[in-house]
Coordinates of C-alpha atoms in Angstrom, one line a residue:
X64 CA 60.6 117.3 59.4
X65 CA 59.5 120.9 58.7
X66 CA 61.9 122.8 56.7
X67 CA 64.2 125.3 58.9
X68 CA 63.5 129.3 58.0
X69 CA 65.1 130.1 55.0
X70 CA 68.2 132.7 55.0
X71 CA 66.6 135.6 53.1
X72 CA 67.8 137.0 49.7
X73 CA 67.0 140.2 48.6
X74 CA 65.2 140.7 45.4
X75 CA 67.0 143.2 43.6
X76 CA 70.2 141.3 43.2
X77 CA 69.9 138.2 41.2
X78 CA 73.6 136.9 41.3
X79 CA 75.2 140.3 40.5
X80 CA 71.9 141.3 38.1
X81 CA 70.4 144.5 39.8
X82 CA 66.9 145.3 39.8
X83 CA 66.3 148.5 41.4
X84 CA 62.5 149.7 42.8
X85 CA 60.2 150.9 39.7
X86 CA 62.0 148.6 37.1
X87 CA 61.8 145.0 35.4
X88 CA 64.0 142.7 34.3
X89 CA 64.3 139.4 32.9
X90 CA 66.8 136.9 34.7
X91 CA 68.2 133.6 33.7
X92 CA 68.6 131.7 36.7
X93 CA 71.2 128.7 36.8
X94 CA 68.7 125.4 37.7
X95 CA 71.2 122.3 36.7
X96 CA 73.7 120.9 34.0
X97 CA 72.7 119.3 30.7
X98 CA 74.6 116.2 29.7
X99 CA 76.7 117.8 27.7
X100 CA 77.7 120.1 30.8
X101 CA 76.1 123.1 29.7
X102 CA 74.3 125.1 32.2
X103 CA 70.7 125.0 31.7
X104 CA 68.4 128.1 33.1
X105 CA 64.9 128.6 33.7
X106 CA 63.5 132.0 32.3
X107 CA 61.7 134.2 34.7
X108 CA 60.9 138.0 35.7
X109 CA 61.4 140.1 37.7
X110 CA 58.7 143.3 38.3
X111 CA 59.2 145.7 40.9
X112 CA 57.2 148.7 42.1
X113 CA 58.5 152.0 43.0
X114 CA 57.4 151.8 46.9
X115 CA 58.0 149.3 49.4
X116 CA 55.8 145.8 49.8
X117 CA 56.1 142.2 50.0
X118 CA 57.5 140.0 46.7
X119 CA 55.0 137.6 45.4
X120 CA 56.7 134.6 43.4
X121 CA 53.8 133.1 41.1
X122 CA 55.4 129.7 39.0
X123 CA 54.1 127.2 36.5
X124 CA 55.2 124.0 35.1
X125 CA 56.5 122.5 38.2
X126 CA 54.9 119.1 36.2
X127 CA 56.5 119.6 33.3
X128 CA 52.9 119.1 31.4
X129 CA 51.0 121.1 33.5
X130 CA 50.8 124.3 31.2
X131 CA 47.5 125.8 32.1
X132 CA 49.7 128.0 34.7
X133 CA 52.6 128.6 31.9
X134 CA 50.0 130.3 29.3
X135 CA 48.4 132.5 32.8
X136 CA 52.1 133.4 33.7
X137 CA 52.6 134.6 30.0
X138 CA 49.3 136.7 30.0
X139 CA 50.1 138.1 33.1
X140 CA 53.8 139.3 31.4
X141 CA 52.5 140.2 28.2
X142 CA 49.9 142.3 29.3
X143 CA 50.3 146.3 28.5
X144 CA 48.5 147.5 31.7
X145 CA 49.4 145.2 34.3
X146 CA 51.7 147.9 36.7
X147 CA 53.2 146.9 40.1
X148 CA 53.1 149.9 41.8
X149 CA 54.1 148.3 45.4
X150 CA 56.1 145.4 46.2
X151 CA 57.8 142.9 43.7
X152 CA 56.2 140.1 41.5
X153 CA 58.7 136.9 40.4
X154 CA 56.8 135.3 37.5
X155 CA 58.4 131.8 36.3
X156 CA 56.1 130.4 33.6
X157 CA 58.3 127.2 33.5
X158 CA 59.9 126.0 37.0
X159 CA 60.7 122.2 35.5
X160 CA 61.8 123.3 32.2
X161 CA 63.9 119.4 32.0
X162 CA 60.4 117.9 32.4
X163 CA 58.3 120.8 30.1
X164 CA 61.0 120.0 27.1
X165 CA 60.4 116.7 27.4
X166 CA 56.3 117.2 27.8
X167 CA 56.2 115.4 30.9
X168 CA 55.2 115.1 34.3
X169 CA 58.7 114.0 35.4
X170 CA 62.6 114.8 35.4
X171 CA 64.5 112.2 33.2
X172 CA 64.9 110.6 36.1
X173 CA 61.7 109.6 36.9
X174 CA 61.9 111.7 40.1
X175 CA 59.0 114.1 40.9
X176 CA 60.1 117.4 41.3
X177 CA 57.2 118.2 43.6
X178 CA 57.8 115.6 45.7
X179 CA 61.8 116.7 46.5
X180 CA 61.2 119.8 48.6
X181 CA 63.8 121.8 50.1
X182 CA 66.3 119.8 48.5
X183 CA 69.9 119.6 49.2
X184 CA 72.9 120.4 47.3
X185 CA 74.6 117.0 47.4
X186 CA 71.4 115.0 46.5
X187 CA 69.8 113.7 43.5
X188 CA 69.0 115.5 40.3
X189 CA 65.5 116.6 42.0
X190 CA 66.6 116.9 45.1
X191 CA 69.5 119.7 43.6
X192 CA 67.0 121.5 41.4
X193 CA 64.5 121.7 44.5
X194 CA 67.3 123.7 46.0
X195 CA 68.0 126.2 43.7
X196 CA 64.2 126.9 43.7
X197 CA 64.3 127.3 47.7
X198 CA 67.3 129.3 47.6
X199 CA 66.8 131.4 44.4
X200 CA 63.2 132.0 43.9
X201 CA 61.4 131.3 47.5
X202 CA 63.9 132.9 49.6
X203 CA 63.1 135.7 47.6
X204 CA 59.3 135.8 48.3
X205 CA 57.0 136.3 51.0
X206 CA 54.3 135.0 49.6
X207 CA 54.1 132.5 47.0
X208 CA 51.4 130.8 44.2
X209 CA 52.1 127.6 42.4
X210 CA 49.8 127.1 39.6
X211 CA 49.0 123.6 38.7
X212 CA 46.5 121.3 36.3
X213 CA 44.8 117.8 37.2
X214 CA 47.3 114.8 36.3
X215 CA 46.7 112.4 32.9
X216 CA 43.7 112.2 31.7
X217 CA 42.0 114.5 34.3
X218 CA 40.3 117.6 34.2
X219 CA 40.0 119.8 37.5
X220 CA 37.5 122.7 38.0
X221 CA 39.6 125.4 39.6
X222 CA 40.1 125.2 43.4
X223 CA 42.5 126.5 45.6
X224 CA 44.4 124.3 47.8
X225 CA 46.3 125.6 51.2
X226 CA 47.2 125.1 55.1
X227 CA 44.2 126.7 55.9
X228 CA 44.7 126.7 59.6
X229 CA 47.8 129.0 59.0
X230 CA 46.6 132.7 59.3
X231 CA 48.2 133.6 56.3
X232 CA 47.8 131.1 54.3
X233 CA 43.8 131.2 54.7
X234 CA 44.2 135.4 54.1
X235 CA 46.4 134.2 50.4
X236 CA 43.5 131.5 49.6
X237 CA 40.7 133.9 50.2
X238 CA 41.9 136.5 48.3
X239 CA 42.3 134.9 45.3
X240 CA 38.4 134.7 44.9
X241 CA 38.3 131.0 44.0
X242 CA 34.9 129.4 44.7
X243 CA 36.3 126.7 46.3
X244 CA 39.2 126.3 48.8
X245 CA 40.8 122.5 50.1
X246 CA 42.3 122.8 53.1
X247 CA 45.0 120.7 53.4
X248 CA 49.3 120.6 54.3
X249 CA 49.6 119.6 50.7
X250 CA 52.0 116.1 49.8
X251 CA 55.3 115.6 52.0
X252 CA 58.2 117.6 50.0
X253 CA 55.8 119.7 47.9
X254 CA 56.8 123.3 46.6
X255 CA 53.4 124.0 48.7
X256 CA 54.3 122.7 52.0
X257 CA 57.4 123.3 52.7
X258 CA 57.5 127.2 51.1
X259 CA 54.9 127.6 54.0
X260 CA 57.0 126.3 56.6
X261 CA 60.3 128.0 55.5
X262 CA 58.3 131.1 56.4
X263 CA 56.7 131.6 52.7
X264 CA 52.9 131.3 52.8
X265 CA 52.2 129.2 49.6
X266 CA 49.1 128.2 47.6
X267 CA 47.8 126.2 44.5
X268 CA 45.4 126.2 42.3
X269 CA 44.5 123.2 40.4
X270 CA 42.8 123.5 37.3
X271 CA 41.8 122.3 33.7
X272 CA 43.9 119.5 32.1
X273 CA 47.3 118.4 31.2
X274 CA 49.1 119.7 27.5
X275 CA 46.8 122.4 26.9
X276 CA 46.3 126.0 27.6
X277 CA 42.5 126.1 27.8
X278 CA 41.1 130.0 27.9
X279 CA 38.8 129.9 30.9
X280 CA 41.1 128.4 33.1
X281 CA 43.8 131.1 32.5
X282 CA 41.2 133.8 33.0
X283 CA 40.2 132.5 36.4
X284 CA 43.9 132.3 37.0
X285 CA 44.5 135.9 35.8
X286 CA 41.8 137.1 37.9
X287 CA 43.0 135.3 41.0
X288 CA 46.3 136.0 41.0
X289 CA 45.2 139.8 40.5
X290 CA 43.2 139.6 43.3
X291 CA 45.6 138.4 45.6
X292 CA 47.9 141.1 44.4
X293 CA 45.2 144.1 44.7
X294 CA 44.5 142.6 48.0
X295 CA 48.1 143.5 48.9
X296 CA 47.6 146.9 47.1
X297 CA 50.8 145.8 44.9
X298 CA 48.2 146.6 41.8
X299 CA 45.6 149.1 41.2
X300 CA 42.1 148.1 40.9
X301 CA 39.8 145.9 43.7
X302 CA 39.5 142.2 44.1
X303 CA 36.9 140.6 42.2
X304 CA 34.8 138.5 44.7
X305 CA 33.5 135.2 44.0
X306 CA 29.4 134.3 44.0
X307 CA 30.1 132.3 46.8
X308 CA 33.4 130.4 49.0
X309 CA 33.3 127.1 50.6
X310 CA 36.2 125.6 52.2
X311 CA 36.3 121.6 52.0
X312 CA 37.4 120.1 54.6
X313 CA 36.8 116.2 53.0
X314 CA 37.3 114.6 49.1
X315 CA 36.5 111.2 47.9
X316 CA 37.1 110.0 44.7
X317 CA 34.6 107.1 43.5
X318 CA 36.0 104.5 41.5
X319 CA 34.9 102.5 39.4
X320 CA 33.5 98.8 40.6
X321 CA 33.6 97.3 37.4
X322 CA 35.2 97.3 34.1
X323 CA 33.4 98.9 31.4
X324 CA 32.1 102.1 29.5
X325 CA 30.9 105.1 31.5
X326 CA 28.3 107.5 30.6
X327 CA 29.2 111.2 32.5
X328 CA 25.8 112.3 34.2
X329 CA 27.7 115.6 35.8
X330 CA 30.5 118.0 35.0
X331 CA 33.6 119.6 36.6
X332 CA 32.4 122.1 38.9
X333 CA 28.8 120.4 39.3
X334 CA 26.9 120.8 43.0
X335 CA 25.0 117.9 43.5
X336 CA 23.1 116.1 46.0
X337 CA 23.8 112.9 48.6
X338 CA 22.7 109.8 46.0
X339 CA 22.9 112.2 42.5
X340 CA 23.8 109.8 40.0
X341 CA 27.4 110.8 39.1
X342 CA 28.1 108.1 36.7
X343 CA 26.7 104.3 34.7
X344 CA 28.7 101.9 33.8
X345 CA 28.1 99.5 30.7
X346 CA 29.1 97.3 28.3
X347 CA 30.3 97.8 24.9
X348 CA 27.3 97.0 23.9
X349 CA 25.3 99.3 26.1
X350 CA 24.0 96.9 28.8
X351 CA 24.4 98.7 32.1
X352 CA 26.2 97.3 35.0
X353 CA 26.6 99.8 37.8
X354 CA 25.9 103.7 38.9
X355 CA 28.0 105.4 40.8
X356 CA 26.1 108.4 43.2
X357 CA 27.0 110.7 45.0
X358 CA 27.4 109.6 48.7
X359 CA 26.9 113.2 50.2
X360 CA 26.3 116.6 49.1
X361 CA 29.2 117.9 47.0
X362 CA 30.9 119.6 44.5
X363 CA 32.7 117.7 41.8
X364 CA 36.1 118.6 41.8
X365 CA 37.8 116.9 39.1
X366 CA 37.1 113.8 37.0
X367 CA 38.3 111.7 34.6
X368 CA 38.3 112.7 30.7
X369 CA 38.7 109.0 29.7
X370 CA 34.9 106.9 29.9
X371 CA 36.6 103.3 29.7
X372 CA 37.2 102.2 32.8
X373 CA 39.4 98.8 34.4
X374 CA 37.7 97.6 38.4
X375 CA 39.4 100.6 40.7
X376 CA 39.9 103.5 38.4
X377 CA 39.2 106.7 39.9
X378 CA 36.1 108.2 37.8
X379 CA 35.2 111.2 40.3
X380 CA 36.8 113.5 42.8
X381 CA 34.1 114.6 44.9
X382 CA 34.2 117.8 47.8
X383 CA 32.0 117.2 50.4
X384 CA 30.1 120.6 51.2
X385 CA 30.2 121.8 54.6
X386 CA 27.5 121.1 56.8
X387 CA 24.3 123.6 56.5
X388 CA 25.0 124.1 53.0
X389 CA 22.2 123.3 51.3
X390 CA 23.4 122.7 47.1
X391 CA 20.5 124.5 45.7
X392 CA 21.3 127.6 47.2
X393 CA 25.2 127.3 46.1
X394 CA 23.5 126.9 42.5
X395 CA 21.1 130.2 42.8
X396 CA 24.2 132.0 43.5
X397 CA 26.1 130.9 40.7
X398 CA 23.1 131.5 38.6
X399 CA 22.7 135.2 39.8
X400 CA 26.4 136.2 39.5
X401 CA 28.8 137.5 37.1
X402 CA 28.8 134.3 34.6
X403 CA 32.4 133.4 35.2
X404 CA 31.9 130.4 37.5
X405 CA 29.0 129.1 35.2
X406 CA 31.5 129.4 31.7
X407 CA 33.9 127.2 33.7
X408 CA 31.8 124.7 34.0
X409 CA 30.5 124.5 30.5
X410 CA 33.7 124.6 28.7
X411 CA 35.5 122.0 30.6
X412 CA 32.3 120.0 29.9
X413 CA 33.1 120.2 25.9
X414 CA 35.7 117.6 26.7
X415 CA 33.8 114.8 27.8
X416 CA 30.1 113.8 26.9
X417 CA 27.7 114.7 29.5
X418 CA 24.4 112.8 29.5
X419 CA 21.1 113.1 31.4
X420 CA 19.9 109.4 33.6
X421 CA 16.9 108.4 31.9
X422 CA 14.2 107.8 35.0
X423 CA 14.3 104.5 36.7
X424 CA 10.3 104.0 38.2
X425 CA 11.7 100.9 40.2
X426 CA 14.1 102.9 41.6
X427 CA 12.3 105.9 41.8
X428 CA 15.4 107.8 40.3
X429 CA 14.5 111.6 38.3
X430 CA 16.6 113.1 35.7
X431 CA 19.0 115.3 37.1
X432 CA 18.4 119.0 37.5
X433 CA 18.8 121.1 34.6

């Protein structure tokens, strides 16, 4: 069920806390009750521009150990030139902060937090948090931007992820100036989802890895949510545009068939080709086994950071590339453009071993491109 249209809230008073146009100010906002009974609070601010414009609520941590987003957020505040001269930003670096204090995923409960959206007041731990967000933070907004990293032992090259066949939405996603853009509802109950449906357009980007704030990935954060918000004219300045933007409309990951130990023949953010090898699987003592490749034209999304694998493990998650788009020209164009996109790519690499395929004449396989 879709959530119903949220009552608004307006976004100078925060619970008897006044923030006029042209100021700041830092609010504490009620989330739950410790076990103790204190009242616990989430940290967050509140910027506002001297004219009139829409309110933009940008969170982190909604995975307690997803802190990519928490180290953009705190950029973002600490910066001494970034001005909202229209509109209002809310800036939470840590929605979960039960889960971020106990660096993990989950509530104490085991309950995902991003899986308990709208909430209710009467329901579980999740379910009462979830609420306060709706009510508190997204009722507040017009827009919104969740940022998130890939799960345990994951890394993600940076892609936005949005209901793309919602006007709005797709407008949000395209002006952040990611390269690459899954369409998609988003899970049942996520923050994502049901925002949009309440009558907040909301996005994510997914990037980097769990328990660490790793520099490129906050830059291309900073930089996207700028964008979105000099798209809006709530900033000075113009958007930064990508070297290129495909939307995927299909993912795969490929999984391992066998146990073993992988060599990585691609990185995060890779375009390769229909039957690229992606991956080969061996023994301990270096016997090979397998090769995973790549089953259509794509761009490698995120993959695993971890090269032994049990029968079923997810080593790859691929995007397949729209049709007419031809991989070689997406890799002139990163080639030729501003470097950012190309950085990416080599410094989430540092964190697992890449390795060229030696050439097969049986199989007629070459070494990958360089």
């Amino acid at each position: 069920m879709a959530s119903p249209l949220l009552q608004r809230k307006s976004v100078d008073d925060w619970n008897g806390t006044k923030v006029p146009p042209g100021e700041s100010q830092d609010i504490d906002l009620a989330i739950t009750e410790s076990y103790s009974g204190m009242t616990l609070r989430i940290p967050l601010h509140v910027r506002r521009g001297k004219e009139e414009g829409p309110t933009v609520f940008v969170s982190a941590a909604l995975h307690g150990d997803e802190i990519n987003g928490t180290g953009a957020v705190r950029s973002l505040l600490m910066a001494p030139d970034f001005e909202v001269t229209r509109g209002s930003v809310i800036l939470i670096p840590v929605l979960n902060l039960l889960a971020f204090d106990r660096h993990s995923r989950y509530l104490p409960d085991r309950r995902d937090l991003n899986r308990c959206f709208p909430g209710t007041s009467r329901g579980s731990l999740a379910s009462r948090m979830a609420r306060v967000v709706f009510t508190e933070i997204v009722a507040r907004s017009d827009f919104g931007i969740d940022l998130h990293t890939a799960a345990l032992r994951r890394t993600n090259y940076p892609n936005i992820r949005g209901n793309m066949s919602i006007p709005a939405v797709r407008t949000l996603a395209e002006a952040f100036g990611s390269e690459l853009i899954v369409n998609g509802v988003g899970p049942k109950r996520s923050l994502r989802r049901e925002a949009t449906a309440a009558g907040c357009p909301t996005i994510i980007l997914e990037g980097g890895e769990v328990w660490k704030v790793e520099p490129s990935i906050v830059e291309a954060s900073v930089r996207g949510i700028c964008n979105v918000l000099r798209h809006m004219k709530m900033i000075e300045g113009e958007p930064i545009t990508p070297d290129y933007q495909v939307v995927i409309e299909e993912t795969k990951w490929l999984r391992a068939e066998s146990g073993g130990f992988l060599q990585f023949h691609v990185k995060p953010g890779d375009i390769v080709k229909k039957d690229q090898p992606i991956s080969t699987n061996a023994s301990l003592l270096g016997h090979e086994q397998s090769v995973l490749t790549a089953p259509f034209d794509a761009v490698i999304i995120g993959m695993t950071t971890i090269p032994a694998v049990s029968p079923g493990e997810p080593i790859c998650h691929l995007g397949k590339l729209p049709d007419g788009i031809q991989p070689a020209s997406l890799r002139r164009q990163r080639k030729e453009g501003d470097g950012m996109e190309s950085r990416l790519v080599d410094e989430l690499a540092s964190n697992v071993m890449v390795v060229k395929r030696k050439p097969n004449a049986e199989s007629g396989e070459n070494e990958l491109p360089s």
